[in-house]
Amino acid sequence: MSQNNKAKLCVSNLDLFYGDNQALKNINMNIKRNKVTALIGPSGCGKSTFLRTLNRMNDLIENVKIKGQIEVDGENIYNTEDVIKLRTKVGMVFQKPNLFPMSIYDNVAYGPRTHGTKDKKELDKIVEESLKGAAIWEEVKDRLKSSALGLSGGQQQRICIARAIAMKPEVILMDEPTSALDPISTLKVEELIQELKDDYTIVIVTHNMQQAARVSDDTAFFLNGELVEYKETKIMFTNPEDKRTEDYITGRFG
Amino acid sequence: MSQNNKAKLCVSNLDLFYGDNQALKNINMNIKRNKVTALIGPSGCGKSTFLRTLNRMNDLIENVKIKGQIEVDGENIYNTEDVIKLRTKVGMVFQKPNLFPMSIYDNVAYGPRTHGTKDKKELDKIVEESLKGAAIWEEVKDRLKSSALGLSGGQQQRICIARAIAMKPEVILMDEPTSALDPISTLKVEELIQELKDDYTIVIVTHNMQQAARVSDDTAFFLNGELVEYKETKIMFTNPEDKRTEDYITGRFG
Amino acid sequence: MGSNDLELSIDTLKQYTIRMIEKCEDAVKESISCMIKKDLDGAMKVIEKDDEIDVLREYIRDRSIELIALKQPMAKDLRYIYALGNIAIELERIGDYAVNISKETIKIGEDEYIKELIDVPKMSKECVEMLCDVKIALLEEDEKLAYNIALRDKKIDELYVMVHDDCLKIMNEKPKTINQGVRLLSVGRYLERIGDHITNVCEKIIYAINGEMIEIG
Amino acid sequence: MGSNDLELSIDTLKQYTIRMIEKCEDAVKESISCMIKKDLDGAMKVIEKDDEIDVLREYIRDRSIELIALKQPMAKDLRYIYALGNIAIELERIGDYAVNISKETIKIGEDEYIKELIDVPKMSKECVEMLCDVKIALLEEDEKLAYNIALRDKKIDELYVMVHDDCLKIMNEKPKTINQGVRLLSVGRYLERIGDHITNVCEKIIYAINGEMIEIG
Amino acid sequence: GSNSSDSSNGGKVTVSGSTSVGPVIEICAEKFKEANKDISIEVQQVGSSAGIKNTIEGTSEIGMASRDLKDEEKKAGLKETEVALDGIALITNKSNKVKNLTINQVKDIYKGKITNWKEVGGKDTPIVVVSREDGSGTRDGFQEKVGFKSEELVKEAQISDGSGNIKTIVEGNENAMGYISFGYVDKSVNSLAIDNVEPTAENVKAGKYVIARPFILVNKEGTLSKQGKSFIDFILSDEGQKIVKSKGFISIK
Amino acid sequence: MRKLKENILKLLVYLSVLFTISTLVLIVGYIFIKGIKGINLSFLFSDYSASGDGGILPMIITTLYTVALSILIATPIGVLSAIYLQEYAKKGKIVTCIRFATESLAGIPSIIYGLFGGIFFVVTLGMKYSILSGSLTVAIIILPVIIRTTEEALKTVPQAYREASLALGSTKFQTLYKVTLPSAIPGILSGIILSVGRVIGESAAILLTAGTVAQMPGGIFDSARTLTVHAYLLTKENGDIQGAASIGIVLIVIVLLLNTMARLVAKKLNKANC
Amino acid sequence: MLVKSRLVGTKHRDNNNNNKNKYVIEKLAKNIFMISAFISVISLLLIIGFVFYKGLTPFVLKGYSFIDFLAGTEWVPSADKFGILSMITASIISTLGALIIGVPVGILTAAFISEIAPKQVAKIMSPAVELLAGIPSVLYGVFGLSFLVPNIQKIFNLPKGQSLITIIIVLAIMMLPTIISVAETAIRAVPNAYKEGSLALGASKIETIFKVVLPSAKSGILAAVILGVGRALGETMAVILVAGNSPIMPTSLTDSVRPLTTNIAIEMGYAFGTHQEMLFTTGVVLFTFILILNLVLNKLSSKAVD
Ligand SMILES: Nc1ncnc2c1ncn2[C@@H]1O[C@H](COP(=O)(O)OP(=O)(O)OP(=O)(O)O)[C@@H](O)[C@H]1O
Ligand SMILES: Nc1ncnc2c1ncn2[C@@H]1O[C@H](COP(=O)(O)OP(=O)(O)OP(=O)(O)O)[C@@H](O)[C@H]1O
Ligand SMILES: [Mg+2]
Ligand SMILES: [Mg+2]
Ligand SMILES: O=P([O-])([O-])[O-]
């Protein structure tokens, strides 16, 4: 397959159907390594669906039919049987902070433990590194053993990110990661996303154009399952090419 | 009481306690007639609490103690026994569209019916007018009898507004009315709010500073139960006086 | 509100800009015609009227900042607001030059002109016509037109060279004319600058329309 | 990112603005010193170097639009971005005037000056000093300083009047000097304009700091 | 399943059937076990028919019935052993003045021909007839001796599925009349004389009190275990018959 | 007018509440008044005697046996089925079918279970009247209860937990035992406790399957009599209302204990979870 | 501001572990779960099989008429007369009667507990209702027989207290806890937002309950009612003691009747042969009622979801 050297994820000719209903139409998109790529578009345009194809979370839904190719580092993810490996490589953070009802420590250690890391010291190290990576270490280091659900929304979401990081993934997918947070927590998570891009390739779905503008390097605009426009964020928001993009981002849509 | 001629609601020296915890501290605020007043501030600063004192929805919560005065058109609302009358005069729209699981028609007719309007023709008229007032008539006029829950979030929220309007209130309180909506629905509701201010005095709580900036004439910034700054929106967002306001609206807070 | 209101406001800004352009047209036209007619009172009026242009500029500046703060414009909306803010600065400058021309008129006073004013009115006419077209370009979002208007600045530059050379020639021939010559030179210079500013306005219009910032001429 | 990044970017814009001011300082200083020293090559260089100023202006303009589009700045942040965008326009103009001065230098060429250049260097010195102080005012958000700098424009205006009168006197006395006199006049005029633009820059700095748009002088 | 049949050979005798017979057999079992500690005896009170059915199906070793075997049942190869006689007493509420009825009056009452106490010398109140359920041994015996058939039973009759229930009903309702086995009669109700014959064991034994029936134990021909046999023998022994007597039934001896 | 209507409605509500409370007080009070005389240590803890003045110890033991056995049988099956239905099964005919089956089972009157158990376990499988037959029968009775409550408990586990776990590269099974089940435990437990109550209260089905032998059971293959069946037989055969009421008190106390336990367990686990 | 204290060098995980085992366990677990699930299906099939096999034998093999069975009003097993119309009628009337009392009382009590009662009161009432649900039905029967029956006889001045009305009262009491607790859950599940919405429109608390809360909870309440119906229709032990059990067509509420369930329970011990099979047939009829009820519930609840 032709492969962009800089691209971490190559999506070609992707079609996705829920039953007979086509939710994604011939998507072609190369997502750049160590960049933040934002997916924007009106509700129901397929952002989440697209995001979830990238780590095959759509497998959980019945009646989904997928055509086309998605390559991570040149390897077609729908050719492998080993979804576990894929999901380890492509982590995900969800709209609502969805920490398990366990201690902070156990939450972050969940992934490594699942994958067989048993050694206490190693786990300690992973947990610490991940929490530091998610810029939340200082805030929680003194209460790693207390329940994670006692934290504020923004802290929880950063722990979710730490939990994802603990798997040492290469790509982190985020589906509206701040839509359940207040503005201040949102800001913190946005700052974190910016920091993370040095080490990870990040794809983020957001309803909030301002957020896309703030955090992303590239932005993709979806509409009715189509990828309408995909380019550098700063160009996208100052000078989009497609009339529909223009209308959407200036609030003239619909 | 000294009363600003233009003020619809006069709040003076308002303190509110939840048990021993003071949630509002000496609030003084004159809310102008036929203007949109936005309340902004970080989570937990008391915006919702303040809003809910204005139509005594806090009465429902146990252990609430209120000091100070709130006057609507010069009448102290905590002196009257007739909460029902107050709530008829001061309508409310909530964060999530909370339509009753009835038909669109019945939802809008709920208020008038509760207050004794039985006449079919009169109800029809009220419903139509209210739906028109909420800029949703065209979208629903052909399915007034179908369930209100089949509508999109934005439509539902506008019907909530219609339902409030049907009571012919003078003041409409809105607590984060668009935070559960997608951007396009949000836009529609915002447009509506702008239209409504010709006839109503509107107070809106929002987490979204951009929204406050977009829709309001005046903005009040709350912090830790205090009213930090309260002035014309355009001045607030271009040249706030208080350092804390400045920090909050420029995202440097916390 | 929302998009609607924003558009309204951008439209308002545009309307004000158009009004400003009109005022600049008038100012330029009047300043030169007063000069020709030696209408010192008229010149005085031009100077006074510049205040109106300044007020408009302030209004547009304030509105555009407000708009940016309150409506979070993006893409074209943003470009328009930004461009109109800058256009207002250019126009204000044009107004200032008209004032400067009128000031020279007053300083020349009742002295007879050292030469027949031929090129200066031509320049002024060209400027006024350009401004008039700028309005159309702005209203109809016509980037081609804007570009073509900007190109017409060349003609003004040529005329200025002629004015400059003529004046110097006359001054050299008749040293007595120096005082007035210098003033006429300045007037020519001012008109040339007005042309430049109109070009800038055109550039900004093009930017607002398609997001490309080009330098014309 | 978030506030952090925004600050970074506003800081970057400021840095670029400072650099632009420095370049303007140099340009003004150089253009006059070349004029005095009749260093035509130097003058040529000043003209060439103006490109750098233009590039910076473009950079600041583009960044400020981007910042507005991408970061939704409010309050002071917004005022700063808007002001820096406008300051860049003013600075570019200052650069242009330096170019114009250098062009006059070149046109005067090897001719001996019709008078000793006394006031022009003074004006230039004043401008350069003002620009230097502007940097401080900008960096330290010192609105008082900015205001005081703007007030110093008066001195430049006074010097210009002197230059103007001197030149006219000489030209009237020695008609041969007309050609050069006109040029010297222009140079004075340019420096006066530079002073005006610096004033504008100061106004904008004050606006950025406290949100008040005042007209100084 | 095979386990339990093993154990029944080992030392367990399963007995099931009539709820009238049950209580007395239970006591016998208790006494029997005192002497034969290694043998356990399970007594199920599930009704005569169910007991017989269980015995036929092998679910129980011994069945108890408070009535004679039906022909169909006999055909299944059952051997019956009469272990006691039981009188069936007609009972009325304590407050009821009627103390004696003729057998024909009883019949007419149960057939619904007499519906008011006044017709038999009592107060002017309706008679509430209480009967056991169809299939009950007590009912079978009662109907046979009184002389009417199931379908002739007055339709409005209260049907109750246990002697205790009948007693409770009669105890709580002054209009009620019911019948229960002698073994359940106590002071809480009146028991009526029939044709002036008091309902006593002696009168039954003497054949004067006619409403009576036998208590029988059945077992499948040839399958009775040693323990089972010794249990039946115990019941038939003097000690066993004493228990029978002590519970108000009539010894066959 | 509006006030009047409101007052009438209010009155209706209060009448209803009065009715409910008074029936509760009446029933419980009646049973206590009738039965309290019979309650004493020897009643509770001595062996039953057919000849009178025995205790109810064998019935208590039998009840415990039945509860333990039926719960042991039904819980794993119920919980595992619920897991299948909720976590694994694809929506389709089979699931609809299973769900319908469980729902139907839940609705069947226990007398029908009795009929079934009485033939199937007692006769066909040759288990005779035994605690085992009885327990198997009640196990089927409580199966739907356990399935239902477990399903509900699983449903209340936020989908987000599962997605989070899967997205971390866990398998479904890992997700299940590390995240989903622990979160569902309080719900499952309260379902089990509910079932215990159901088993204890069951009479018709047990009567027809476990028999009525009033003896200390030697094992699960013996027939025996549970407390409820005993209460029933006392009423039916002896008209011994007082004895039944005494057992009633015991049963009510057990039910109360179970309910309190359920509450405590749910509360505790909830706390531990949050 | 975030504290940036990240360790340097984030290495990405090499995933060379073999995940094969995990997939095997995964499959195995799934199959075990599936088998468990089928046990309930098998149970149901067995029950249906046995009950229907037994119950239909007389009609298939012995030539009895099912129509006569359903339409017959005479039940004299020893005379070979099997008609259960009166029992069907009795079951239906007693269930309906119990519903008429139990449903409104139950729903209003539930509304009281969840909406009106102060927290403390609700805290006591909920477990009390649960207790009511936990009392074995035999005890209801004992209570009914020894308390209700004599009192009803007295109050209504009847020859006997065993009657439809007694059954109805006992069943109504017995279905109360079911209805209350299910309806309470349903009412509690009504989003607070509805209540606030209504109150904010100037409605009073009672108006809110009757106009918004109860209608919103209607699908849950319906489920409560249907569960209550199931309980009433299937109740045996309590009814047996208070019904009087005369197999006659009821003509008034004071008649003794024999509902379907008691017919089975009362005679099962003594029945054999055709008689026994006919009792199974009674079970089949009962069963069919319950299944129909279930289907209706399913339909209704799926409708309510829409
Ligand atoms: N599980 C599903 N089954 C069937 N259709 C689905 C499913 N999930 C999503 N869809 C449909 O696919 C389309 C895309 O949905 P998707 O959730 O990807 O949109 P989205 O862009 O994420 O919207 P939002 O911003 O509201 O989250 C929608 O039309 C939606 O109705
Ligand atoms: N019912 C209550 N009982 C006790 N404390 C309460 C209650 N409701 C709110 N509070 C407290 O009062 C303070 C103000 O809460 P309020 O809900 O008004 O904040 P808010 O500004 O609306 O926040 P948000 O933006 O998160 O909605 C908070 O500290 C909160 O914890
Ligand atoms: Mg989505
Ligand atoms: Mg709030
Ligand atoms: O229970 P019985 O068979 O003896 O009536």
Coordinates of C-alpha atoms in Angstrom, one line a residue, chain E residues 121-219:
Chain E
G121 CA -84.6 -28.1 65.5
G122 CA -82.1 -25.3 65.6
K123 CA -82.2 -21.6 65.1
D124 CA -83.5 -20.0 62.0
T125 CA -80.2 -19.8 60.2
P126 CA -78.9 -21.3 57.0
I127 CA -76.8 -24.4 57.3
V128 CA -73.3 -24.0 56.0
V129 CA -72.2 -27.4 54.8
V130 CA -68.6 -28.2 55.0
S131 CA -67.1 -31.1 53.2
R132 CA -63.7 -32.6 52.4
E133 CA -62.5 -32.5 48.9
D134 CA -63.3 -35.0 46.2
G135 CA -60.9 -37.9 46.5
S136 CA -60.5 -37.7 50.3
G137 CA -60.8 -41.0 52.1
T138 CA -62.8 -39.3 54.9
R139 CA -65.2 -38.0 52.3
D140 CA -65.4 -41.3 50.6
G141 CA -66.1 -43.1 53.8
F142 CA -68.6 -40.5 55.0
Q143 CA -70.6 -40.4 51.7
E144 CA -70.7 -44.2 51.5
K145 CA -72.0 -44.6 55.0
V146 CA -74.4 -41.7 54.9
G147 CA -75.5 -42.8 51.5
F148 CA -75.1 -40.2 48.8
K149 CA -72.8 -39.7 45.9
S150 CA -70.2 -37.0 45.3
E151 CA -72.3 -35.4 42.6
E152 CA -75.2 -35.1 44.9
L153 CA -73.3 -33.0 47.4
V154 CA -74.8 -29.6 47.7
K155 CA -73.0 -27.4 45.3
E156 CA -72.6 -24.6 47.7
A157 CA -70.8 -26.8 50.2
Q158 CA -67.6 -25.4 51.6
I159 CA -64.7 -27.6 50.5
S160 CA -61.8 -27.9 52.7
D161 CA -58.7 -30.0 52.3
G162 CA -57.9 -31.0 55.9
S163 CA -59.6 -32.0 59.1
G164 CA -58.0 -29.1 60.8
N165 CA -59.4 -26.6 58.3
I166 CA -62.8 -28.0 58.8
K167 CA -62.5 -27.8 62.5
T168 CA -61.4 -24.2 62.2
I169 CA -64.2 -23.3 59.9
V170 CA -66.8 -24.9 62.2
E171 CA -65.3 -23.4 65.2
G172 CA -65.5 -20.0 63.7
N173 CA -69.0 -20.2 62.1
E174 CA -72.1 -21.0 64.1
N175 CA -73.9 -22.0 61.0
A176 CA -71.4 -24.6 59.9
M177 CA -71.6 -28.3 60.0
G178 CA -68.7 -30.6 59.0
Y179 CA -67.3 -34.0 59.5
I180 CA -63.9 -35.1 60.7
S181 CA -62.2 -38.2 61.8
F182 CA -62.6 -39.1 65.5
G183 CA -58.9 -38.6 65.9
Y184 CA -59.3 -34.8 65.4
V185 CA -62.3 -34.2 67.5
D186 CA -61.7 -32.0 70.5
K187 CA -63.5 -29.6 72.7
S188 CA -63.5 -26.7 70.3
V189 CA -66.5 -28.1 68.5
N190 CA -69.6 -30.1 69.2
S191 CA -69.8 -33.6 67.8
L192 CA -73.3 -34.8 67.0
A193 CA -75.0 -38.0 67.9
I194 CA -76.4 -39.8 64.9
D195 CA -79.8 -41.5 65.4
N196 CA -79.1 -40.8 69.1
V197 CA -75.9 -42.8 69.0
E198 CA -73.0 -40.9 70.5
P199 CA -69.9 -40.8 68.4
T200 CA -67.6 -42.9 70.5
A201 CA -65.1 -45.7 69.9
E202 CA -67.3 -48.2 71.7
N203 CA -70.3 -47.4 69.6
V204 CA -68.3 -47.8 66.5
K205 CA -66.8 -51.0 67.6
A206 CA -70.2 -52.2 68.6
G207 CA -71.5 -51.3 65.1
K208 CA -74.0 -48.8 66.5
Y209 CA -72.3 -45.7 65.2
V210 CA -72.4 -46.4 61.5
I211 CA -70.3 -43.6 60.0
A212 CA -67.0 -45.3 60.1
R213 CA -64.3 -46.6 57.8
P214 CA -61.2 -48.6 58.1
F215 CA -57.6 -47.3 58.1
I216 CA -55.5 -49.5 55.9
L217 CA -51.9 -49.8 55.0
V218 CA -51.0 -51.0 51.5
N219 CA -47.9 -52.4 50.0

